[in-house]
Amino acid sequence: MRMAFAVLKYFPFGGLERDMLRMAEAARKRGHHIVIFTSKWEGNAPSEGIEVRILPLRALSNHGRMREFARKFSDAVRLDSFDVRVAFNRIPGCDFYFAADNCYASEMPRKHSPMLLRILPRYRTFLELERKIFSPDASTRIFYIAPRQKADFISCYGTPEERFFHLPPGIDDSCVRPPDAEALREAKRRELGVASDERMLLLVASNYRLKGGDRAVEALASLPEPLRKKCKLFFAGVPDGGEGRALAEKRGVGEQVFFLGGRTDVPHLLLSADLVVHPARAEAAGTVLTEAVAVGTPLIASGVCGFRNIVEEAGCPVLPEPWDQEIFVRTIASILEHLDEYAHRALTHASTVDFRRRADTAVDLMEQFGAFSK
């Protein structure tokens, strides 16, 4: 089959982008030809059998670029012959939409006043695109990854339930705990300058504020002094400097906070950490939470995370909403004081769950659709 994938831009450190490429690779291995349409591609070229076509954009605003990309993609696939069209951003008219984000119509009114939303062109554009996908009159099938997403979309749009297809967790093989995990962990900690008696906290995200980077820095600074002195906080994905560096210096923990930028060794960083922190303000799913559980590293997450159930199943804490920073600090301190217990829970759970079925499940459904539509 010929499959068209649409993603506004590709960079190798985004969860949505990695999911997209895993699905493309899974389809390629089954003999399908994949064409990825995007406005920008960063990082290495994909495997042979996966074609990348760049759709240049002229719009300057994010919502303008999204609207232009949706139009150009629709025009491009009309000129070619594809058995399946899959959108990874809000692009109407496709056969499948991968819902990596929460329901816009549900989320935005909780963050902004109705008056502000009425005048924001960004809100109107994304809402219009989302409405066209989830309208009861549309035919797009929806891949969803967290139960809350499905409930919100149905509540806001009345989308028929039979158009929703749940995808299980999906991670790279490299994220599964390897037999030489302890050796890899020790090597990475030496590389990062983390001593055996120190505690390494890790936050993996490309958006510092949205994923709660400031909450993590404040928590480190607020830990009881003997414990705080033993801790180092690492950011993977967040670039160096800027808001996070300034806050760390202001709170007196500048020498204990490290910004690693975009990384290709996230699985090894997860292995080397004592605790993964993910105090996100918004998180439709949280692939890194699955990756942390898969390697057996203890973690703590905010209650907004779509994959909070995966964290709880691993015996790790999910913090209630509304957010309480003091509870976050106390919970981190408690985990670090009982680290062996939490590590045992996480490792035990990691040995019982298959975290790699998402891409194959998605391609199964694409194949069923493509065969049925012929």
XYZ file of C-alpha atoms in Angstrom:
374
model
C 0.000 0.000 0.000
C 0.945 3.640 -0.410
C 0.521 5.645 2.785
C 0.689 9.415 3.215
C 1.697 10.763 6.637
C 1.305 14.463 7.462
C 3.276 16.187 10.246
C 3.748 19.961 10.333
C 7.440 19.696 11.197
C 9.750 16.892 12.233
C 12.480 17.065 14.850
C 13.920 13.937 16.445
C 13.201 14.803 20.093
C 9.402 15.231 20.023
C 7.134 12.452 21.300
C 4.588 12.879 18.498
C 7.327 12.920 15.875
C 8.938 9.771 17.249
C 5.571 8.004 17.256
C 5.038 9.033 13.638
C 8.420 7.718 12.543
C 7.943 4.436 14.450
C 4.657 3.887 12.592
C 6.346 4.691 9.287
C 9.146 2.210 10.053
C 6.659 -0.485 11.084
C 4.724 0.005 7.839
C 7.926 -0.004 5.768
C 8.989 -3.321 7.286
C 5.707 -4.800 6.020
C 6.471 -3.687 2.479
C 4.376 -0.516 2.313
C 5.627 2.700 0.707
C 5.439 5.717 3.014
C 5.502 9.367 2.003
C 5.899 11.826 4.880
C 4.701 15.330 4.061
C 6.150 18.054 6.280
C 7.196 21.700 6.145
C 10.558 21.058 7.821
C 12.720 18.020 8.561
C 15.478 18.121 11.169
C 17.785 15.228 11.946
C 18.769 12.135 9.994
C 16.890 11.026 6.897
C 14.530 8.066 7.444
C 15.142 4.549 6.139
C 14.990 3.683 2.456
C 11.376 3.117 1.501
C 10.233 6.178 3.464
C 10.065 9.272 1.287
C 10.034 12.819 2.695
C 8.351 15.611 0.747
C 8.762 19.190 1.944
C 5.798 21.548 1.619
C 7.259 25.064 2.012
C 5.103 27.520 3.961
C 4.883 31.295 3.738
C 2.675 32.083 6.748
C 4.448 33.532 9.790
C 2.104 32.680 12.682
C 1.780 29.141 14.046
C -1.937 28.950 13.322
C -1.420 30.432 9.851
C 1.227 27.826 9.082
C -1.031 25.049 10.314
C -3.892 26.189 8.091
C -1.573 26.568 5.084
C 0.005 23.157 5.685
C -3.402 21.472 5.941
C -4.439 23.022 2.618
C -1.184 22.124 0.850
C -1.270 18.555 2.119
C -4.842 18.117 0.907
C -3.844 19.454 -2.508
C -0.773 17.189 -2.665
C -2.597 13.941 -1.890
C -5.295 14.751 -4.436
C -2.605 14.773 -7.122
C -1.257 11.369 -6.069
C -2.710 7.967 -5.318
C -2.650 6.886 -1.668
C -4.455 4.018 0.023
C -4.247 5.592 3.490
C -3.805 9.197 4.689
C -2.736 9.745 8.313
C -2.579 13.149 10.020
C -0.395 13.775 13.060
C -1.615 17.362 13.420
C -5.123 18.790 13.120
C -5.636 18.227 9.382
C -9.223 17.545 8.270
C -10.168 15.062 5.576
C -7.675 12.295 6.399
C -8.486 8.649 6.981
C -6.816 8.650 10.428
C -5.859 11.317 12.943
C -3.321 10.539 15.671
C -4.553 12.468 18.732
C -1.312 13.287 20.487
C -2.850 16.468 21.943
C -5.768 16.940 24.298
C -9.124 18.234 23.095
C -8.641 21.903 22.236
C -12.319 22.777 22.759
C -12.164 21.325 26.264
C -8.735 22.586 27.334
C -8.716 26.202 26.193
C -11.846 27.466 28.023
C -10.253 26.286 31.264
C -7.200 28.456 30.603
C -8.626 31.632 29.046
C -11.739 33.776 29.361
C -14.518 33.464 26.738
C -13.904 37.080 25.673
C -10.213 36.436 25.002
C -10.965 33.241 23.088
C -13.404 35.079 20.826
C -10.701 37.474 19.641
C -7.781 35.031 19.356
C -7.268 34.003 15.691
C -5.055 31.141 16.887
C -7.902 29.676 18.932
C -10.445 30.071 16.143
C -8.146 28.411 13.605
C -7.242 25.357 15.683
C -10.826 24.995 16.891
C -12.108 25.062 13.319
C -9.606 22.412 12.215
C -10.404 20.232 15.217
C -14.155 20.570 14.684
C -13.830 19.385 11.084
C -11.994 16.250 12.249
C -14.331 15.321 15.099
C -17.671 16.407 13.657
C -20.271 13.599 13.667
C -20.527 14.145 9.898
C -16.807 13.528 9.317
C -15.358 10.098 8.581
C -11.843 10.419 10.036
C -10.922 7.594 12.397
C -9.138 8.674 15.563
C -6.127 7.011 17.148
C -6.212 7.958 20.825
C -3.769 7.059 23.578
C -5.431 8.135 26.845
C -9.038 7.523 28.041
C -9.568 11.179 28.944
C -8.993 12.238 25.329
C -11.805 10.095 24.000
C -14.238 11.268 26.683
C -13.469 14.948 26.022
C -13.800 14.685 22.252
C -17.131 12.882 22.490
C -18.399 15.362 25.067
C -17.448 18.410 22.968
C -18.315 17.189 19.481
C -20.599 14.164 19.765
C -18.138 12.094 17.730
C -19.455 8.521 17.269
C -17.630 6.120 19.566
C -16.971 3.624 16.783
C -14.560 6.087 15.129
C -12.123 5.852 18.065
C -9.319 3.283 18.175
C -7.128 2.969 21.257
C -3.386 2.557 20.789
C -1.316 0.869 23.524
C 1.999 2.304 24.762
C 4.736 2.483 22.178
C 8.468 2.938 22.680
C 11.659 2.161 20.802
C 13.389 -1.155 21.423
C 16.288 0.918 22.747
C 14.120 1.993 25.684
C 13.570 -1.533 26.987
C 15.821 -2.350 29.938
C 18.885 -4.184 28.529
C 20.773 -7.042 30.204
C 23.779 -4.767 30.877
C 21.641 -2.023 32.399
C 23.764 -1.585 35.516
C 26.992 -1.190 33.561
C 25.376 1.350 31.233
C 23.952 3.210 34.214
C 27.321 3.481 35.953
C 29.065 4.611 32.752
C 26.528 7.334 32.045
C 26.614 8.610 35.626
C 30.425 8.876 35.441
C 30.088 10.785 32.170
C 27.601 13.188 33.777
C 29.656 13.603 36.938
C 27.135 11.996 39.288
C 28.788 10.284 42.252
C 27.523 6.996 43.654
C 26.199 8.696 46.797
C 24.410 11.459 44.845
C 20.826 11.402 43.623
C 20.147 12.171 39.962
C 16.787 13.734 39.107
C 15.858 13.880 35.410
C 13.233 15.829 33.472
C 12.869 15.030 29.760
C 10.987 17.662 27.740
C 11.474 20.165 24.947
C 9.178 22.794 26.509
C 10.593 24.008 29.817
C 7.562 25.755 31.284
C 4.767 23.592 29.852
C 6.360 20.460 31.300
C 6.938 22.054 34.703
C 10.662 22.775 34.560
C 10.279 25.683 36.975
C 8.379 23.417 39.377
C 11.280 20.950 39.304
C 13.911 23.641 39.997
C 11.821 25.099 42.833
C 11.367 21.622 44.304
C 15.112 20.947 44.274
C 15.754 24.247 46.041
C 13.074 23.454 48.655
C 14.269 19.978 49.656
C 15.614 19.570 53.210
C 19.227 20.697 53.180
C 21.011 17.360 53.771
C 18.998 15.764 50.964
C 19.189 18.760 48.636
C 22.998 18.782 48.766
C 23.035 15.192 47.499
C 20.801 15.933 44.476
C 21.507 17.008 40.914
C 18.738 17.915 38.464
C 19.258 17.276 34.746
C 17.113 18.543 31.878
C 17.179 16.623 28.581
C 15.606 18.356 25.589
C 15.463 21.794 27.199
C 18.186 24.044 25.760
C 20.802 25.588 28.026
C 20.363 28.997 29.570
C 17.280 31.167 29.607
C 14.509 31.026 32.158
C 15.560 27.760 33.794
C 19.175 28.753 34.316
C 18.130 32.124 35.761
C 15.734 30.510 38.229
C 18.334 27.964 39.356
C 20.850 30.723 40.037
C 18.261 32.818 41.857
C 17.283 29.892 44.106
C 20.894 29.022 44.936
C 21.042 25.686 43.097
C 22.778 26.822 39.917
C 25.642 24.357 40.411
C 23.183 21.465 40.826
C 21.059 22.044 37.701
C 22.259 20.956 34.260
C 20.713 21.597 30.850
C 21.781 18.916 28.365
C 19.823 20.139 25.322
C 18.453 17.716 22.735
C 19.800 14.214 23.291
C 19.935 10.967 21.360
C 20.822 8.947 24.478
C 17.577 9.414 26.438
C 17.252 5.667 27.215
C 20.670 5.721 28.904
C 19.802 8.933 30.743
C 16.636 7.276 32.054
C 18.683 4.296 33.187
C 21.169 6.523 34.975
C 18.546 8.557 36.848
C 17.391 7.792 40.372
C 14.089 9.600 39.821
C 12.300 10.919 36.727
C 10.199 14.002 37.486
C 7.406 15.140 35.163
C 5.395 17.923 36.851
C 3.740 18.981 33.589
C 1.111 21.700 33.346
C -0.317 19.987 30.252
C 0.436 16.528 28.876
C -1.936 14.605 26.620
C -0.011 11.399 27.222
C 3.678 11.513 28.195
C 5.733 8.989 26.244
C 8.713 9.572 28.510
C 6.659 8.206 31.416
C 6.268 4.919 29.555
C 9.975 4.920 28.718
C 10.909 5.490 32.364
C 8.657 2.654 33.514
C 10.042 0.369 30.794
C 13.628 0.761 32.039
C 12.517 0.401 35.652
C 13.281 3.911 36.917
C 11.053 5.415 39.649
C 9.092 8.485 38.600
C 6.628 11.111 39.744
C 4.086 12.876 37.511
C 1.361 15.488 37.688
C -2.283 14.479 37.510
C -2.810 16.129 34.109
C -0.715 13.475 32.341
C -2.701 11.180 30.089
C -0.442 8.255 31.012
C -0.890 8.763 34.751
C -2.409 5.262 34.892
C 0.917 3.806 33.681
C 2.738 5.641 36.484
C 0.296 4.376 39.100
C 0.477 0.797 37.792
C 4.240 0.953 38.338
C 3.621 1.806 42.002
C 4.773 5.414 41.639
C 2.960 8.606 42.700
C 0.730 10.822 40.586
C 0.102 14.184 42.217
C -3.460 15.499 42.503
C -4.804 18.588 40.775
C -4.982 21.466 41.415
C -1.223 21.561 41.710
C 0.351 21.874 45.155
C 4.084 22.586 45.102
C 4.557 21.647 48.756
C 3.103 18.182 48.126
C 5.480 17.820 45.179
C 8.488 18.622 47.359
C 7.389 16.285 50.162
C 6.727 13.453 47.718
C 10.145 13.779 46.072
C 11.783 13.721 49.496
C 9.795 10.619 50.476
C 10.709 8.754 47.289
C 14.408 9.561 47.683
C 14.319 8.376 51.312
C 12.744 5.062 50.209
C 14.424 4.775 46.822
C 15.172 1.044 47.002
C 11.489 0.282 47.541
C 10.348 2.410 44.598
C 13.084 1.059 42.340
C 12.001 -2.506 43.165
C 8.376 -1.680 42.305
C 9.341 -0.082 39.001
C 11.662 -2.933 37.993
C 9.091 -5.580 38.878
C 6.427 -3.850 36.813
C 8.780 -3.299 33.862
C 9.375 -7.042 33.613
C 5.655 -7.809 33.172
C 4.450 -5.346 30.479
C 4.934 -5.122 26.699
C 5.488 -1.438 25.900
C 6.127 -1.778 22.157
C 2.787 -2.480 20.477
C 1.615 1.015 19.484
C 3.153 1.270 16.021
C 2.174 -2.259 15.004
C -1.374 -1.800 16.284
C -1.719 1.435 14.288
C -0.392 -0.177 11.105
C -2.763 -3.142 11.588
C -5.676 -0.687 11.530
C -4.272 1.213 8.537
C -3.969 -2.047 6.605
C -7.526 -3.068 7.492
C -8.813 0.303 6.292
C -6.758 0.245 3.096
C -7.926 -3.255 2.193
C -11.565 -2.473 2.993
C -11.602 0.798 1.037
C -10.411 -0.795 -2.206
